[in-house]
Short mmCIF file of C-alpha atoms in Angstrom, two decimals:
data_model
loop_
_atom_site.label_atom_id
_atom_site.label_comp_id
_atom_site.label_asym_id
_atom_site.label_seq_id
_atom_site.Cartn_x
_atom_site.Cartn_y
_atom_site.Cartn_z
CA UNK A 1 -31.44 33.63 17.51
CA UNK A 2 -30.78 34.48 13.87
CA UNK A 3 -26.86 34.42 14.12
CA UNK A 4 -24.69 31.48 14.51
CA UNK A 5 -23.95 31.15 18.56
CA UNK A 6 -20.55 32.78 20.05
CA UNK A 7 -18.70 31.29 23.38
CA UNK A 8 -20.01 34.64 25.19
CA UNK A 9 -23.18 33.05 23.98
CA UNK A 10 -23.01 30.08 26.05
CA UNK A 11 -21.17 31.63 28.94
CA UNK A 12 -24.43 34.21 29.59
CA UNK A 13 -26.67 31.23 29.34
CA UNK A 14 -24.65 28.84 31.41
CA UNK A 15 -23.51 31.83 34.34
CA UNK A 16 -19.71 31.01 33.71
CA UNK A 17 -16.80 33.25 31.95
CA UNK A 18 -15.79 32.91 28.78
CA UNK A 19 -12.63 31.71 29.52
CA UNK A 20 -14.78 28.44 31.34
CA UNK A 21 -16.74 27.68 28.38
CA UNK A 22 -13.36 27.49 26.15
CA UNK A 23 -11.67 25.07 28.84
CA UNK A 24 -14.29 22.69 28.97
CA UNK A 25 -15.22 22.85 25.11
CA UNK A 26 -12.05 22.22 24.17
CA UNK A 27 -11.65 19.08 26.42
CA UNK A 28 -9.12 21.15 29.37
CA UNK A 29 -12.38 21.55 31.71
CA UNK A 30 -11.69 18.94 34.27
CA UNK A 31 -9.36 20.24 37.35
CA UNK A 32 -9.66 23.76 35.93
CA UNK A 33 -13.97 24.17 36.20
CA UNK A 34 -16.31 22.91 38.76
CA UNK A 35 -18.16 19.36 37.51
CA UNK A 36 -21.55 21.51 38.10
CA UNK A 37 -20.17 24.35 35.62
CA UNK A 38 -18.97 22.13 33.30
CA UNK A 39 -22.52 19.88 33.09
CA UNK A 40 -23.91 23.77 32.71
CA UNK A 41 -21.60 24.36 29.76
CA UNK A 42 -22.79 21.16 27.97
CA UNK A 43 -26.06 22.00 28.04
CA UNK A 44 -26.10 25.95 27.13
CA UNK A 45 -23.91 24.95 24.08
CA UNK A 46 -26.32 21.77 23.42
CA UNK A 47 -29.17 24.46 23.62
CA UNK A 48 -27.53 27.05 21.39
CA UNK A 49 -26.39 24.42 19.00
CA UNK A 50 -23.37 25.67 19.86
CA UNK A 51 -19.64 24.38 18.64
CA UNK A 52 -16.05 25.65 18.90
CA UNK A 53 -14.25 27.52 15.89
CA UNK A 54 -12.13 25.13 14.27
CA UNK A 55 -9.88 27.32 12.60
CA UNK A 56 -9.54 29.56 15.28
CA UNK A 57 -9.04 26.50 17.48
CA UNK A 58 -6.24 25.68 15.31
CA UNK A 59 -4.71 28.70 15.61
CA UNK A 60 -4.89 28.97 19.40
CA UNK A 61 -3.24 25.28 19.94
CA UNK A 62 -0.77 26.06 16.54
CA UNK A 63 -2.46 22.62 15.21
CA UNK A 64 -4.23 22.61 11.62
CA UNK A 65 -5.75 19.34 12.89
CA UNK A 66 -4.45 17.87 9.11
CA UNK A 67 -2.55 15.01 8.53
CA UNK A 68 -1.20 14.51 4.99
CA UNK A 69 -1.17 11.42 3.11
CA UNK A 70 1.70 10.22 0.13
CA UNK A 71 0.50 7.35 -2.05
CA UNK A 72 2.74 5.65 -4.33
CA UNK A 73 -0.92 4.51 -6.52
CA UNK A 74 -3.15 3.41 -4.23
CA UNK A 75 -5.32 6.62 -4.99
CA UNK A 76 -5.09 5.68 -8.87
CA UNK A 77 -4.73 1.80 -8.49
CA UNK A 78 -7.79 -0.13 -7.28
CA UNK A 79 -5.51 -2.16 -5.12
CA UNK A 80 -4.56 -1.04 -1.04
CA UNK A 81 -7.33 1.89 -0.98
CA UNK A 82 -8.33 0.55 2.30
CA UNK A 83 -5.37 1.58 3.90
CA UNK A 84 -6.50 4.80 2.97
CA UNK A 85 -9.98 4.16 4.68
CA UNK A 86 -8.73 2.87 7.60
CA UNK A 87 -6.25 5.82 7.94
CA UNK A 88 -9.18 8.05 7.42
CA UNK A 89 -11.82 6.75 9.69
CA UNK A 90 -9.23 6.66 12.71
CA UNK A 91 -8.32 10.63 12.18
CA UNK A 92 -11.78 11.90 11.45
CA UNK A 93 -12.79 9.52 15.24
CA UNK A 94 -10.08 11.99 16.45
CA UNK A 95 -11.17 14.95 15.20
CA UNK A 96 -8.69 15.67 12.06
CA UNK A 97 -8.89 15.67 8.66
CA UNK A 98 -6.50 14.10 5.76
CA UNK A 99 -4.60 15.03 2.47
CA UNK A 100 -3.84 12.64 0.00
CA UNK A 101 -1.57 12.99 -2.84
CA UNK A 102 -0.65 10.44 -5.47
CA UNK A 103 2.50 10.24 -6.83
CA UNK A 104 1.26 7.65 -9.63
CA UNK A 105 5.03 5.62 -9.30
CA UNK A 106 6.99 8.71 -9.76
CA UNK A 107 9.85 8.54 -7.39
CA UNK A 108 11.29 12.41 -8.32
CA UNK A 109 7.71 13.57 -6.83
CA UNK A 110 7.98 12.39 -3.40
CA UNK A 111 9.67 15.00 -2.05
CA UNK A 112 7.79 17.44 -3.88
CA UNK A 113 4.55 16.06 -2.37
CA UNK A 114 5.73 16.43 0.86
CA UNK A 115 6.91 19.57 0.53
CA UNK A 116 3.42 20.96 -1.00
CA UNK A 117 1.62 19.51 2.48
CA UNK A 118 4.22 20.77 4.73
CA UNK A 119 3.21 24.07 3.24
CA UNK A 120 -0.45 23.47 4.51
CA UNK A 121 0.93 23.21 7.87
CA UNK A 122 0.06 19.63 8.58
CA UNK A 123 0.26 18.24 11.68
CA UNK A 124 1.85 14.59 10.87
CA UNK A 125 2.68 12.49 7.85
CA UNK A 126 1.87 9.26 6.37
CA UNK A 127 3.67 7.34 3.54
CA UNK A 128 1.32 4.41 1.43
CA UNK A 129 2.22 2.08 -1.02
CA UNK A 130 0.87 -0.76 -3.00
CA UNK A 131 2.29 -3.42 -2.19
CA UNK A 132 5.41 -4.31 0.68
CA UNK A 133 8.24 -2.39 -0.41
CA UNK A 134 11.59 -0.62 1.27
CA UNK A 135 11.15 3.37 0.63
CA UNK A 136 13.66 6.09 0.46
CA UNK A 137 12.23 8.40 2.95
CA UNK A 138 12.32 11.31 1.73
CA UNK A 139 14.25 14.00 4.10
CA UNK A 140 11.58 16.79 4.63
CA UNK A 141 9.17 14.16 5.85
CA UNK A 142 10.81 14.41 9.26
CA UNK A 143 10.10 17.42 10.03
CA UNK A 144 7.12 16.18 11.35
CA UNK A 145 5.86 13.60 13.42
CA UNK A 146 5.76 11.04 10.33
CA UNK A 147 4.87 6.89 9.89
CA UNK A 148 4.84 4.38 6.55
CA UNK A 149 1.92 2.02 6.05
CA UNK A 150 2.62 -1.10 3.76
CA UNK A 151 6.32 -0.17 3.61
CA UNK A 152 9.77 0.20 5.30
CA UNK A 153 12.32 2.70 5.81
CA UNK A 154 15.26 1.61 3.47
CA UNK A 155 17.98 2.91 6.11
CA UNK A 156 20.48 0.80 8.09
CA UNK A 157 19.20 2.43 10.96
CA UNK A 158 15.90 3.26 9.78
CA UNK A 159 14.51 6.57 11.41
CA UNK A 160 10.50 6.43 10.68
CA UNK A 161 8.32 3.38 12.08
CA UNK A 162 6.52 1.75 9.98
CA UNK A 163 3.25 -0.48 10.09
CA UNK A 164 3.29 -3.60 7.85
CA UNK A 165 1.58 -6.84 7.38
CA UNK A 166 3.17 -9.99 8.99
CA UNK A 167 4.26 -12.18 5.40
CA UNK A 168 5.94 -14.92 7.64
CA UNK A 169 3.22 -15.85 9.61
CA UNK A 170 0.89 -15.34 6.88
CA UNK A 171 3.03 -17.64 4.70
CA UNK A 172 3.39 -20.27 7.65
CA UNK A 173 -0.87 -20.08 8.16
CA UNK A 174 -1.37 -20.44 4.63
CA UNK A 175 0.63 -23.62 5.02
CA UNK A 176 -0.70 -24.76 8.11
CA UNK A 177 -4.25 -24.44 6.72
CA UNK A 178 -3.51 -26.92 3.82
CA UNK A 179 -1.53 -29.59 6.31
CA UNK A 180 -4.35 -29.14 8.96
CA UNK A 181 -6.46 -31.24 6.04
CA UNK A 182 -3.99 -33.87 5.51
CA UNK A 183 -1.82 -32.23 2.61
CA UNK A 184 2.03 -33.17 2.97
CA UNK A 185 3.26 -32.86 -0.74
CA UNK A 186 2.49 -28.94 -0.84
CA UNK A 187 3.91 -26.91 -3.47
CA UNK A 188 4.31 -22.58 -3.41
CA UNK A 189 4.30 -20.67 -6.47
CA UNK A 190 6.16 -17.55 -5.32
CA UNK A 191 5.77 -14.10 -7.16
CA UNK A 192 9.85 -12.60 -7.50
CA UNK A 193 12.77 -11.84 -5.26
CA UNK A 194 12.15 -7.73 -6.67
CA UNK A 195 9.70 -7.42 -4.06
CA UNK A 196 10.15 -8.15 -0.26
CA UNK A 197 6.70 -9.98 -0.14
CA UNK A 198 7.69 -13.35 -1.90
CA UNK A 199 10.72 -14.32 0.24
CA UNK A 200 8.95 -13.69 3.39
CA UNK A 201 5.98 -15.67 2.66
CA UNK A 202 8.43 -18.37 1.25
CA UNK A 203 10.07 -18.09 4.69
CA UNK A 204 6.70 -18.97 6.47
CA UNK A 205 6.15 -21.95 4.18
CA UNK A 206 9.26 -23.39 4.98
CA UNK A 207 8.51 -22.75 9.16
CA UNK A 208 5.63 -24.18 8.87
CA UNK A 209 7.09 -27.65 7.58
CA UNK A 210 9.97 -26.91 10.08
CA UNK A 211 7.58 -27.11 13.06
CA UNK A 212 5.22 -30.07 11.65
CA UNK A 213 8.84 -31.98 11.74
CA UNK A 214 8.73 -31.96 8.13
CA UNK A 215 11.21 -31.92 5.40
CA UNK A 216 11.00 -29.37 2.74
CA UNK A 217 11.12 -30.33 -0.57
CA UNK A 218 12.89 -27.13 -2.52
CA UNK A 219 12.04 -28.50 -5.58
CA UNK A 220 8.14 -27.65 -4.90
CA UNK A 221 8.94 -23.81 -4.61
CA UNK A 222 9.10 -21.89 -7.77
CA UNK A 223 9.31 -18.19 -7.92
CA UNK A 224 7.79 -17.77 -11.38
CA UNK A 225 5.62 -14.14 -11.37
CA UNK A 226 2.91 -12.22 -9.88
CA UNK A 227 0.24 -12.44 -13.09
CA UNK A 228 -2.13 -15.13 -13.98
CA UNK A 229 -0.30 -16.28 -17.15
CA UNK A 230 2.32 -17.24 -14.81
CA UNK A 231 0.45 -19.30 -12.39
CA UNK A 232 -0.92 -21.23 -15.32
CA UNK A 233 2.74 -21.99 -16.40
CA UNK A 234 3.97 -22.66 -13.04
CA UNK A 235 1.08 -25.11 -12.59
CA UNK A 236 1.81 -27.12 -15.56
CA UNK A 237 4.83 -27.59 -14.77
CA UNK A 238 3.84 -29.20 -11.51
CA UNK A 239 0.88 -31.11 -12.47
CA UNK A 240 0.97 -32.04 -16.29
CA UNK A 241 3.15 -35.38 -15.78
CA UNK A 242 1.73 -38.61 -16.05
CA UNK A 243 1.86 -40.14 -12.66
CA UNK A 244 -0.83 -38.98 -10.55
CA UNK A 245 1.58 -39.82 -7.45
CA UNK A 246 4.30 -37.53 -8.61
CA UNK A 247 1.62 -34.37 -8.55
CA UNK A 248 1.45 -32.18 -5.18
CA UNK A 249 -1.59 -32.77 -3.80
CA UNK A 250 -1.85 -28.77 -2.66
CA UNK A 251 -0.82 -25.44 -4.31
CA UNK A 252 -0.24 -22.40 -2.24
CA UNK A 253 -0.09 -19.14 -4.35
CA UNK A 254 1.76 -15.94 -3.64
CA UNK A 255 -0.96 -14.06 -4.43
CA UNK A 256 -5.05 -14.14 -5.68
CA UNK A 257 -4.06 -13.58 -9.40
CA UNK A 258 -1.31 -17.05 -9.73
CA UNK A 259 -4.09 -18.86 -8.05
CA UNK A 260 -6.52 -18.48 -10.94
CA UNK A 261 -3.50 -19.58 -13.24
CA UNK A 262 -3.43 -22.49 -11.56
CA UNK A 263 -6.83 -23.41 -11.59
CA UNK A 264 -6.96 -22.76 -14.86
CA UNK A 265 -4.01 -24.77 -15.43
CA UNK A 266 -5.90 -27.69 -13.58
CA UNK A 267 -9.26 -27.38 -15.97
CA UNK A 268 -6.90 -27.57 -18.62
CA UNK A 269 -5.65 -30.79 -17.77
CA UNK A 270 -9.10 -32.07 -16.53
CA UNK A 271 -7.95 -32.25 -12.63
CA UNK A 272 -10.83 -31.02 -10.04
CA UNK A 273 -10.42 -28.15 -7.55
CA UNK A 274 -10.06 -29.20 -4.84
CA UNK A 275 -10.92 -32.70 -4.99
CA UNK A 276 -7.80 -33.84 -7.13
CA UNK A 277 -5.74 -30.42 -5.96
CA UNK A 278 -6.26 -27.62 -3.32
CA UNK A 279 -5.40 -24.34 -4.18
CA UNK A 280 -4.51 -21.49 -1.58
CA UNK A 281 -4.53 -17.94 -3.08
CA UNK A 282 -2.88 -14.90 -0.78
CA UNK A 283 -4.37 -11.19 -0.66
CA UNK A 284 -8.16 -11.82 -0.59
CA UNK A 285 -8.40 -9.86 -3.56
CA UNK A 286 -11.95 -7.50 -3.95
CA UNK A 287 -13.86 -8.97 -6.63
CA UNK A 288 -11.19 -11.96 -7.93
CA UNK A 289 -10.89 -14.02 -4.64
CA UNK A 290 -14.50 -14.36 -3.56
CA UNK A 291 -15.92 -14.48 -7.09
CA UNK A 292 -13.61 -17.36 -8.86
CA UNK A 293 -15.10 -21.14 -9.53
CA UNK A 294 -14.33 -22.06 -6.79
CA UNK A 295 -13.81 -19.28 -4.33
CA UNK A 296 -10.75 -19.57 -3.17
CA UNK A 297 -9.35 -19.73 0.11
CA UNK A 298 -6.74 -17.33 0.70
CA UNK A 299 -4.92 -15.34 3.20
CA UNK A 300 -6.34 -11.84 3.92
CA UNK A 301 -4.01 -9.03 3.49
CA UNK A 302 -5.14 -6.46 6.64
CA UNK A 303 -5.02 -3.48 4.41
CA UNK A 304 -7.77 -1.57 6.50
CA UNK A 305 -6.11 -2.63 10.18
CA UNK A 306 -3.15 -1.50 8.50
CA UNK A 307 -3.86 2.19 7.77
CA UNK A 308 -6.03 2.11 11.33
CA UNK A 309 -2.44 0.94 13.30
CA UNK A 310 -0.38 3.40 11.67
CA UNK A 311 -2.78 6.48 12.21
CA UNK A 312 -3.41 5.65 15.97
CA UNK A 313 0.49 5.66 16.14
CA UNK A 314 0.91 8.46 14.49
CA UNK A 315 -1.78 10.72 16.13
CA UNK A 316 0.08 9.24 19.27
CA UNK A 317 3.20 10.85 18.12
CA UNK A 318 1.65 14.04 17.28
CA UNK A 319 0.20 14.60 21.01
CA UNK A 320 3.61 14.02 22.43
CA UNK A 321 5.40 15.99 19.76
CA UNK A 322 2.85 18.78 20.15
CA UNK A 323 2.83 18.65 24.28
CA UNK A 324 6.78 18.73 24.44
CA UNK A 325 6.95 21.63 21.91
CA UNK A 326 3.80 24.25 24.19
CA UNK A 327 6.00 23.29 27.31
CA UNK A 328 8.81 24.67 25.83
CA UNK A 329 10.94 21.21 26.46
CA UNK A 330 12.96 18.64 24.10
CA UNK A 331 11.30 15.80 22.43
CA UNK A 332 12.65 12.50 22.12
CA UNK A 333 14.66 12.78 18.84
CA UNK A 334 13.29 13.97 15.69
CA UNK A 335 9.59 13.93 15.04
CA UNK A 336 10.09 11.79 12.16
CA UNK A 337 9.60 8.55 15.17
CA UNK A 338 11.97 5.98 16.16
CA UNK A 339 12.18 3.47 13.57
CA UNK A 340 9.78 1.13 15.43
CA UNK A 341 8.46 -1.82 13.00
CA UNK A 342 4.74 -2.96 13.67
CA UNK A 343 3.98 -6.30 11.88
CA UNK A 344 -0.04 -6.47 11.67
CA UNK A 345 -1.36 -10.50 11.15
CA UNK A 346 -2.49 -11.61 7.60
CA UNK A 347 -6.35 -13.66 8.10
CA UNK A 348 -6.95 -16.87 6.98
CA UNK A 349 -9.99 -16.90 5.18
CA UNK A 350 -11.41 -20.71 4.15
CA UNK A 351 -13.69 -21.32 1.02
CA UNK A 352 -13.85 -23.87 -1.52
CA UNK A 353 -10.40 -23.81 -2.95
CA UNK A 354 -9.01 -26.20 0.09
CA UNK A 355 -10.42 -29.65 0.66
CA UNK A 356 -8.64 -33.04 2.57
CA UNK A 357 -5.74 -34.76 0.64
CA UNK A 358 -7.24 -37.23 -2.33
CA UNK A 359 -7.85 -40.61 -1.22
CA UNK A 360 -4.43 -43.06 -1.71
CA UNK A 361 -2.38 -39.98 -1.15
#
């Protein structure tokens, strides 16, 4: 056969009507065809290389099997891109496609960027950004079944879910890590109060003493930056005194970039990593965390799980918002989803940053 296969194709070769062959191909075969027929169906398409129009498929079930995509920067930043992937892989397992557009920072183009997918008819919405932040959703992006990855709807009574990592408990584990080798005197170099991020993971540093029945001392927790400049200042101010004794004995690090300050800091002042201090980074950055002298031990940021949870939801809320509207009956508020909050666990990855409190300590 020289031209590409038809349905009437397969329904000649398999004995069946037309009308079968589209049931069963397009997954609505079971209590509407015989088992027999249907195993017949398989294997005429199979042997006619056979598959189902995907834009007329569309058409038929008013679905452009698309879901759109608004980044803040993750397309242009080399940070968060895994959301992205993770995002992707899940749709393309379920048979759609997605749209990204960047809006490089620019607040005044969020809207805009919705608007231009809306206009290519896709079927759901996602909203990315680098880095945990609140977002102003923007209106139009309820109009469709919609969900934020790595951020939060900045409403009292937020209307769109959201699927972001879990800072506490990835604060409190970085914590518990350094205390599970003997470290009591533990210092955190925060990033800022600007971004939701620090205070969280300040919040799960100050738990985890809490439930180790331990006090916390306040003056150990400095919010100083996010850059590596300010880790090394940070640090000094910690460790250059002339006591060994009054030094912490670990360093936990609001994220990948302050740790390399302060191990920097430490070379300066000839101090050994992590024999003399331990040093706990946060983000598992791609080529900084595994690469540094020493590698550093860090807590994993689930970037990929991230954009994987918030796609599964949101295909979820698709298929309901799709089966309510062919039957012709109300769905449960807008599509935009309920304002549900998923918090997806940080991972505690060990290397050679951490080691046991020094001796006489």
């Amino acid at each position: 056969m020289n031209r590409k296969a038809t349905a009437l194709d397969v329904a000649k070769l398999a004995g069946v009507s037309r009308s079968a062959v589209s049931l069963v191909l397009n997954g609505r075969g079971d209590g509407n065809v015989a088992l027999e027929s249907q195993q017949r169906i398989r294997e005429a398409a199979a042997t006619l290389n056979y598959t189902p129009n995907k834009i007329a498929l569309s058409l038929r079930n008013r679905q452009s099997r698309i879901i759109g995509i608004v980044s803040d920067q993750v397309v242009t930043s080399p940070f968060d891109g895994n959301i992205i992937a993770g995002a992707d892989a899940v749709a393309r397992e379920h048979g759609f496609v997605t749209v990204v557009m960047d809006t490089e920072l620019d607040g005044s183009r969020d809207e805009g960027a919705v608007e231009t997918l809306l206009d290519r008819q896709v079927d759901g919405l996602m909203y990315v950004t680098v880095g945990l932040r609140p977002l102003h959703v923007p209106a139009n992006m309820e109009r469709v079944p919609s969900i934020l990855a790595n951020c939060f709807d900045d409403r009292p009574e937020a209307g769109v879910g959201a699927v972001i990592p879990d800072e506490v408990r990835g604060g409190r584990e970085a914590a518990e890590h350094v205390m599970s080798l003997g470290h009591r005197d533990i210092a955190f170099l925060a990033g800022d109060s600007l971004t939701p991020a620090a205070p969280r993971r300040i919040e799960g540093y100050r738990d985890a003493f809490l439930r180790a029945g331990l006090p916390v001392n306040e003056a150990r927790v400095l919010q100083v930056g996010w850059d590596i400049d300010a880790g090394f200042h940070g640090a000094m101010k910690l460790l250059d005194v002339a006591e060994a004794a009054r030094r912490p004995t670990a360093i936990l690090c609001a994220n990948d970039r302050l740790a390399i300050g302060v191990v920097l800091a430490c070379y300066r002042l000839g101090l050994s990593v992590p024999q003399d201090i331990s040093v706990m980074g946060y983000d598992d950055e791609f080529r900084v965390a595994k690469s540094m002298v020493p590698a550093l031990s860090t807590m994993a940021l689930p970037l990929r799980e991230m954009g994987a949870a918030a796609m599964t939801a949101l295909l979820g809320d698709v298929t309901h918002h799709r089966t309510h509207v062919a039957e012709g009956s109300e769905t449960d508020g807008a599509p935009g989803g309920s304002g549900t909050e998923t918090m997806v666990p940080c991972r505690l990855v060990v290397r050679e940053s951490t080691g046991p409190v020094p001796e006489g300590r």
